[in-house]
XYZ file of C-alpha atoms in Angstrom:
411
model
C -6.307 13.938 -2.043
C -4.027 15.833 -0.040
C -4.541 19.227 -1.264
C -6.520 21.572 -1.823
C -5.980 22.558 -6.103
C -5.991 18.738 -6.258
C -9.790 18.597 -4.992
C -11.235 21.517 -6.793
C -9.829 19.942 -9.963
C -10.956 16.546 -8.947
C -14.413 18.482 -8.490
C -13.691 20.286 -12.085
C -12.747 17.047 -13.660
C -16.454 15.356 -12.635
C -18.283 18.193 -13.461
C -17.224 18.719 -17.198
C -17.264 14.962 -17.724
C -20.511 14.352 -16.392
C -21.716 18.087 -18.777
C -20.250 15.996 -21.658
C -21.745 12.678 -21.664
C -24.796 13.413 -19.600
C -26.737 16.890 -21.084
C -30.041 15.778 -20.871
C -29.624 15.472 -16.672
C -29.833 17.845 -13.792
C -26.390 17.917 -12.877
C -27.804 20.990 -10.160
C -29.151 18.135 -7.850
C -27.035 15.015 -9.484
C -23.968 16.376 -8.220
C -25.613 18.567 -5.272
C -22.115 18.828 -2.884
C -21.167 17.033 -0.484
C -21.534 13.820 -2.661
C -21.843 11.109 0.048
C -22.290 7.743 -0.697
C -23.223 4.732 1.846
C -25.379 1.920 2.691
C -25.828 2.877 6.516
C -29.402 4.534 5.528
C -31.152 2.857 2.708
C -29.184 -0.833 3.502
C -27.744 -0.656 -0.573
C -25.008 1.220 -1.664
C -26.716 5.124 -2.277
C -26.658 8.678 -1.866
C -27.714 9.669 1.185
C -28.176 13.756 2.830
C -25.846 14.966 4.816
C -28.297 15.937 8.302
C -29.681 12.556 7.486
C -26.211 10.587 8.009
C -25.204 13.062 10.905
C -28.337 12.755 12.711
C -27.720 8.675 12.120
C -24.274 8.746 13.152
C -24.637 10.471 16.536
C -27.751 8.685 17.347
C -25.270 5.253 16.899
C -22.766 7.204 18.886
C -24.981 7.916 21.668
C -23.980 5.244 23.933
C -19.938 5.273 22.900
C -20.123 9.241 24.522
C -21.467 7.944 28.285
C -19.327 5.062 27.484
C -16.562 4.618 25.842
C -15.192 7.751 24.577
C -16.428 10.204 27.703
C -16.415 13.616 25.640
C -18.985 14.041 22.975
C -17.963 14.495 19.538
C -18.606 16.941 16.719
C -19.852 16.099 14.120
C -18.522 18.777 10.847
C -18.757 17.987 7.384
C -15.621 16.744 7.124
C -15.955 14.402 9.891
C -18.507 13.242 8.116
C -16.640 12.365 4.601
C -13.559 11.083 6.584
C -16.398 8.244 8.662
C -17.691 7.234 4.528
C -14.061 7.106 3.672
C -13.160 4.424 6.904
C -16.061 2.199 6.011
C -14.838 2.217 2.150
C -11.541 0.962 3.566
C -13.256 -1.730 5.428
C -14.781 -3.004 2.143
C -11.599 -3.286 0.467
C -8.666 -6.034 0.636
C -5.358 -5.444 1.791
C -6.452 -2.197 2.734
C -4.890 0.107 5.381
C -5.736 3.991 6.487
C -2.959 6.377 7.737
C -4.645 9.433 9.967
C -1.637 11.959 11.163
C -2.871 14.887 12.764
C -2.087 17.177 16.059
C -3.456 16.417 19.627
C -7.026 17.186 20.186
C -8.233 16.361 16.962
C -9.940 13.672 17.952
C -8.198 10.689 16.856
C -7.206 9.203 20.005
C -10.951 9.239 21.153
C -11.416 6.519 18.390
C -9.248 3.884 19.238
C -8.569 3.917 23.466
C -7.562 -0.206 23.884
C -4.445 -0.093 25.573
C -2.392 1.681 28.661
C 0.465 3.513 28.927
C 2.738 1.023 29.910
C 2.296 -0.650 26.760
C 5.589 -2.041 25.569
C 7.561 -3.622 22.888
C 7.185 -7.117 24.090
C 3.177 -6.432 24.223
C 3.364 -5.149 21.027
C 4.952 -8.258 19.748
C 2.994 -10.419 21.738
C -0.597 -8.816 20.344
C 1.080 -8.658 16.900
C 1.898 -12.555 16.859
C -1.941 -13.158 17.922
C -3.345 -10.649 14.974
C -0.598 -12.967 12.708
C -2.095 -16.021 14.475
C -5.452 -15.744 13.375
C -5.491 -13.636 10.145
C -2.702 -15.246 8.646
C -3.538 -19.079 9.949
C -7.117 -19.243 10.400
C -8.519 -16.421 7.755
C -10.538 -14.647 10.529
C -11.331 -10.779 9.805
C -9.631 -8.350 12.217
C -9.228 -5.408 12.741
C -5.905 -3.790 14.254
C -6.447 0.057 15.331
C -3.416 1.833 16.562
C -3.462 5.090 18.546
C -0.278 7.672 18.970
C -0.560 6.970 22.741
C -0.018 3.720 22.241
C 3.035 4.031 19.977
C 6.457 4.288 23.099
C 8.801 3.746 20.465
C 9.969 4.233 16.675
C 9.773 0.744 16.660
C 6.342 0.589 17.033
C 5.538 1.729 13.532
C 8.984 0.144 11.542
C 7.331 -3.206 13.017
C 3.829 -2.508 11.010
C 5.816 -0.902 7.901
C 7.876 -4.436 7.524
C 4.124 -6.251 8.177
C 2.246 -4.526 5.526
C 5.813 -4.391 3.028
C 6.722 -8.293 3.863
C 3.953 -9.898 4.804
C 6.075 -10.676 7.769
C 8.296 -9.769 10.823
C 11.011 -11.538 11.094
C 12.098 -12.566 14.204
C 9.078 -12.546 15.354
C 8.186 -15.771 16.142
C 10.618 -18.197 17.593
C 11.323 -20.922 19.086
C 8.348 -22.780 20.574
C 6.137 -19.817 19.059
C 7.515 -20.618 15.975
C 6.513 -24.431 15.964
C 3.320 -23.475 17.326
C 3.058 -21.158 13.983
C 3.980 -23.947 11.895
C 1.521 -26.394 13.647
C -1.471 -23.659 12.783
C -0.191 -23.487 9.216
C -0.740 -26.813 8.646
C -4.104 -27.216 9.555
C -5.138 -23.909 7.549
C -3.869 -25.160 4.752
C -5.258 -28.576 4.923
C -8.394 -27.211 5.048
C -7.635 -25.375 1.968
C -6.813 -28.731 0.724
C -2.704 -28.728 0.405
C -0.063 -31.010 1.729
C 2.730 -29.284 2.706
C 5.952 -31.112 4.737
C 9.138 -28.435 5.046
C 9.041 -25.450 7.205
C 10.171 -23.049 4.713
C 7.060 -23.858 2.411
C 4.392 -23.608 5.909
C 6.218 -20.558 6.259
C 6.009 -19.703 3.549
C 2.011 -20.169 2.739
C 1.607 -18.094 6.112
C 3.553 -15.278 4.500
C 1.170 -15.276 1.426
C -1.937 -15.962 3.582
C -0.724 -12.154 5.105
C -0.114 -10.639 1.780
C -3.486 -11.698 0.542
C -5.610 -11.641 3.661
C -9.109 -10.212 2.581
C -10.466 -7.672 5.355
C -7.280 -7.041 7.062
C -7.560 -3.398 7.977
C -4.741 -0.986 9.475
C -5.697 1.762 10.858
C -1.746 3.831 11.574
C -2.206 6.710 14.015
C 1.159 7.515 14.011
C 3.302 9.699 16.922
C 2.739 13.350 16.697
C 4.988 16.420 15.726
C 8.096 15.575 17.946
C 8.427 11.701 15.789
C 6.929 12.945 12.267
C 9.765 15.901 12.676
C 12.197 13.766 13.575
C 12.942 11.049 10.373
C 12.825 7.911 11.119
C 16.351 5.607 10.420
C 14.225 4.096 7.845
C 13.271 7.073 5.772
C 15.206 8.941 2.743
C 14.682 11.463 1.137
C 14.444 11.719 -3.067
C 17.621 13.334 -4.524
C 16.961 14.370 -8.560
C 20.635 13.404 -9.632
C 20.387 12.690 -13.730
C 24.424 12.163 -13.712
C 23.562 8.423 -11.864
C 22.381 6.359 -14.448
C 20.209 3.587 -12.665
C 17.677 0.957 -14.558
C 14.261 1.018 -13.182
C 14.421 -1.476 -10.531
C 17.964 0.018 -8.373
C 18.329 2.090 -6.153
C 21.529 3.992 -4.747
C 22.183 4.980 -1.371
C 25.419 6.476 0.024
C 27.248 4.104 1.884
C 26.783 5.011 5.383
C 22.807 4.744 5.449
C 23.931 1.469 3.283
C 25.641 0.353 6.808
C 23.309 1.619 9.251
C 20.393 -0.031 7.341
C 22.273 -3.134 7.085
C 21.890 -2.877 3.853
C 24.485 -4.545 1.234
C 24.668 -4.016 -2.082
C 21.776 -5.727 -4.853
C 20.021 -6.034 -1.701
C 16.026 -6.554 -2.089
C 14.030 -3.477 -0.481
C 10.674 -2.482 -0.947
C 10.036 1.256 -0.851
C 7.021 3.251 0.478
C 5.802 6.547 -0.902
C 3.037 8.759 -1.681
C -0.888 7.998 -1.457
C 0.289 4.161 -0.524
C 2.179 3.406 -3.586
C 5.369 1.089 -2.866
C 7.626 -0.804 -5.203
C 10.396 -4.050 -5.116
C 14.399 -2.555 -6.254
C 17.509 -3.537 -5.679
C 19.912 -1.380 -4.123
C 23.448 -0.726 -4.342
C 25.889 1.843 -2.901
C 26.552 4.603 -4.364
C 29.352 8.097 -3.076
C 27.527 10.864 -4.952
C 24.769 10.407 -3.001
C 24.099 13.164 -0.308
C 23.670 11.737 3.185
C 19.892 10.699 4.220
C 18.500 10.649 0.864
C 18.444 7.569 -2.016
C 18.613 8.263 -5.534
C 16.271 6.763 -7.895
C 14.941 7.823 -11.663
C 11.858 9.558 -12.937
C 10.223 5.695 -13.341
C 10.538 4.915 -9.878
C 9.559 8.151 -8.328
C 6.395 8.295 -10.561
C 5.434 5.078 -9.439
C 6.047 5.987 -5.965
C 3.775 9.749 -7.041
C 7.269 11.327 -5.029
C 9.748 13.550 -6.829
C 12.952 15.384 -5.038
C 12.761 16.755 -1.246
C 9.767 14.364 -0.823
C 10.446 11.207 1.694
C 10.127 7.103 1.160
C 10.079 5.170 3.702
C 12.961 1.740 2.779
C 12.798 -1.625 4.313
C 14.725 -4.885 4.127
C 12.830 -7.379 1.147
C 14.649 -10.904 3.079
C 12.539 -13.255 1.155
C 11.384 -12.727 -2.661
C 9.590 -15.474 -4.225
C 9.075 -16.238 -8.437
C 6.634 -14.822 -10.188
C 4.230 -17.787 -11.839
C 2.146 -15.245 -13.964
C 2.354 -11.648 -14.520
C -0.277 -9.375 -16.734
C 1.114 -6.582 -18.491
C -1.443 -4.176 -20.111
C -0.320 -0.816 -22.468
C -2.012 2.669 -22.323
C -4.379 3.507 -24.509
C -2.880 6.410 -26.165
C 0.697 5.147 -26.408
C -0.464 1.850 -28.184
C -2.103 3.548 -30.690
C 0.789 4.296 -31.950
C 2.426 0.905 -32.851
C 0.959 -2.174 -34.273
C 1.940 -5.366 -32.589
C 1.188 -9.101 -31.915
C 0.320 -9.930 -28.089
C 3.516 -12.699 -28.632
C 5.651 -9.541 -30.238
C 4.940 -7.946 -27.169
C 5.293 -10.501 -24.381
C 8.859 -11.081 -26.021
C 9.406 -7.710 -25.703
C 8.450 -7.700 -22.190
C 10.877 -10.251 -21.739
C 13.691 -8.465 -22.950
C 13.250 -5.527 -20.865
C 12.892 -7.932 -17.981
C 16.249 -9.834 -19.049
C 18.173 -6.049 -19.186
C 17.489 -5.389 -15.325
C 19.692 -5.508 -12.853
C 17.720 -7.925 -11.666
C 14.422 -8.732 -13.214
C 11.883 -8.244 -10.355
C 8.881 -6.165 -10.324
C 5.224 -5.148 -8.116
C 1.996 -5.499 -8.861
C 0.958 -1.630 -10.400
C 4.563 -1.283 -11.129
C 4.666 0.897 -14.368
C 7.199 0.801 -16.812
C 8.314 2.191 -20.646
C 9.446 0.657 -23.581
C 10.769 2.278 -27.136
C 9.152 -0.107 -29.766
C 9.722 0.733 -33.367
C 10.795 4.341 -32.040
C 7.686 4.377 -29.701
C 7.735 4.625 -25.476
C 5.009 2.117 -25.021
C 4.019 2.296 -21.376
C 2.846 -0.227 -19.770
C 1.788 -1.047 -16.344
C 1.458 -4.702 -14.287
C -1.980 -5.121 -13.271
C -1.130 -8.609 -12.008
C 1.355 -10.444 -10.307
C 0.851 -14.275 -9.085
C 1.273 -16.107 -6.632
C 2.716 -13.163 -4.542
C 2.368 -8.500 -4.975
C 5.755 -8.701 -6.047
C 8.350 -11.107 -7.543
C 10.736 -12.137 -9.727
C 9.954 -12.667 -12.952
C 11.897 -15.912 -14.577
C 12.106 -17.426 -17.898
C 9.387 -19.629 -16.592
C 6.780 -16.297 -15.587
C 3.746 -16.981 -17.578
C 3.274 -13.061 -19.247
C -0.259 -12.793 -19.744
C -0.923 -9.335 -21.856
C -4.063 -10.353 -23.216
C -6.984 -7.739 -23.021
C -7.895 -4.514 -23.332
C -5.517 -1.414 -23.501
C -5.786 0.283 -20.311
C -7.174 4.141 -20.013
C -4.789 6.567 -19.508
C -6.837 8.261 -16.627
C -6.474 4.244 -14.888
C -2.718 4.358 -15.370
C -2.214 5.383 -10.880
C -5.098 4.836 -9.978
C -5.435 3.807 -6.522
């Protein structure tokens, strides 16, 4: 939750729902703020007292004050909340966390692990080592990146590409590439897979990176000078209803297309707000303003952005065929129609076949008009990757209860 009004609305919604369904409970005690949950104190996940949590953390960090940090941190209420948020990220598969703040707010003290002569070549070496251990050997690794280590915007571009595509093109070449394939072959054999070709091995490697569990990226980007100066691959959303685009297509001004090394009908990964991302097709359109990107309202909702917001765009060089996708309608829209699973499946197939490119991404949301009613659908699962191409051979699973409307944009 970014803004105060969002947090206030959420707090009020919690109180209202609890009062409606738990009338016999002392809500003043049960919902006493702040609501903090952790397993640090009791050994199991439970509500904890704010003062007890503060004392526990201060005790654990006593050694860090003397040996690592060098200064004593003040654990005010918001810091305690953020510490538990970070802990929750550690527990989620393929999660990552973005912290942005001004200098002196305590970010750098959390991850001083690189000297000031750290170069792009050093970063590539560390990234290769990270991917070998996590992708080939399945090791659980946390990679901490602090603004004092980001000497060049290419660091952030590499991380964006890695998080979006599961790979960084050109990172492994020559002997490094051969050594990687040998490790991939050993890793695949441990899973009972016999992969022979280099393409199969590298595809297995990228899928491992995308689906790796406990690979948490904590990124502390550079401060105001870089944040106020947009990176080359960041574009501003332009709301232009005169440009008609389907749910898989975005438009960019021709000069920006060339600057980003993009051609018409290239696949791109777009990252929006609240860690939302999707895969799309890009075309050039002279009606688009420089450094802007045009998309329809469905894509804007998927990325949780609107006119004026910035999105990050990265070229997607590899897209796999979806073997299976699971798609469910929302409760409120599903009540408007009567339809069998087979009819729904055929309708969804027709929807994808009508797109410029039949592509989809996990958590994508789209609308199909059925019997004059707009039915909202959400992509619940995509296999084997987070995104891919829907073909005639793709199995479309529509079985299951409709999703609740409040879960539509669930993180």
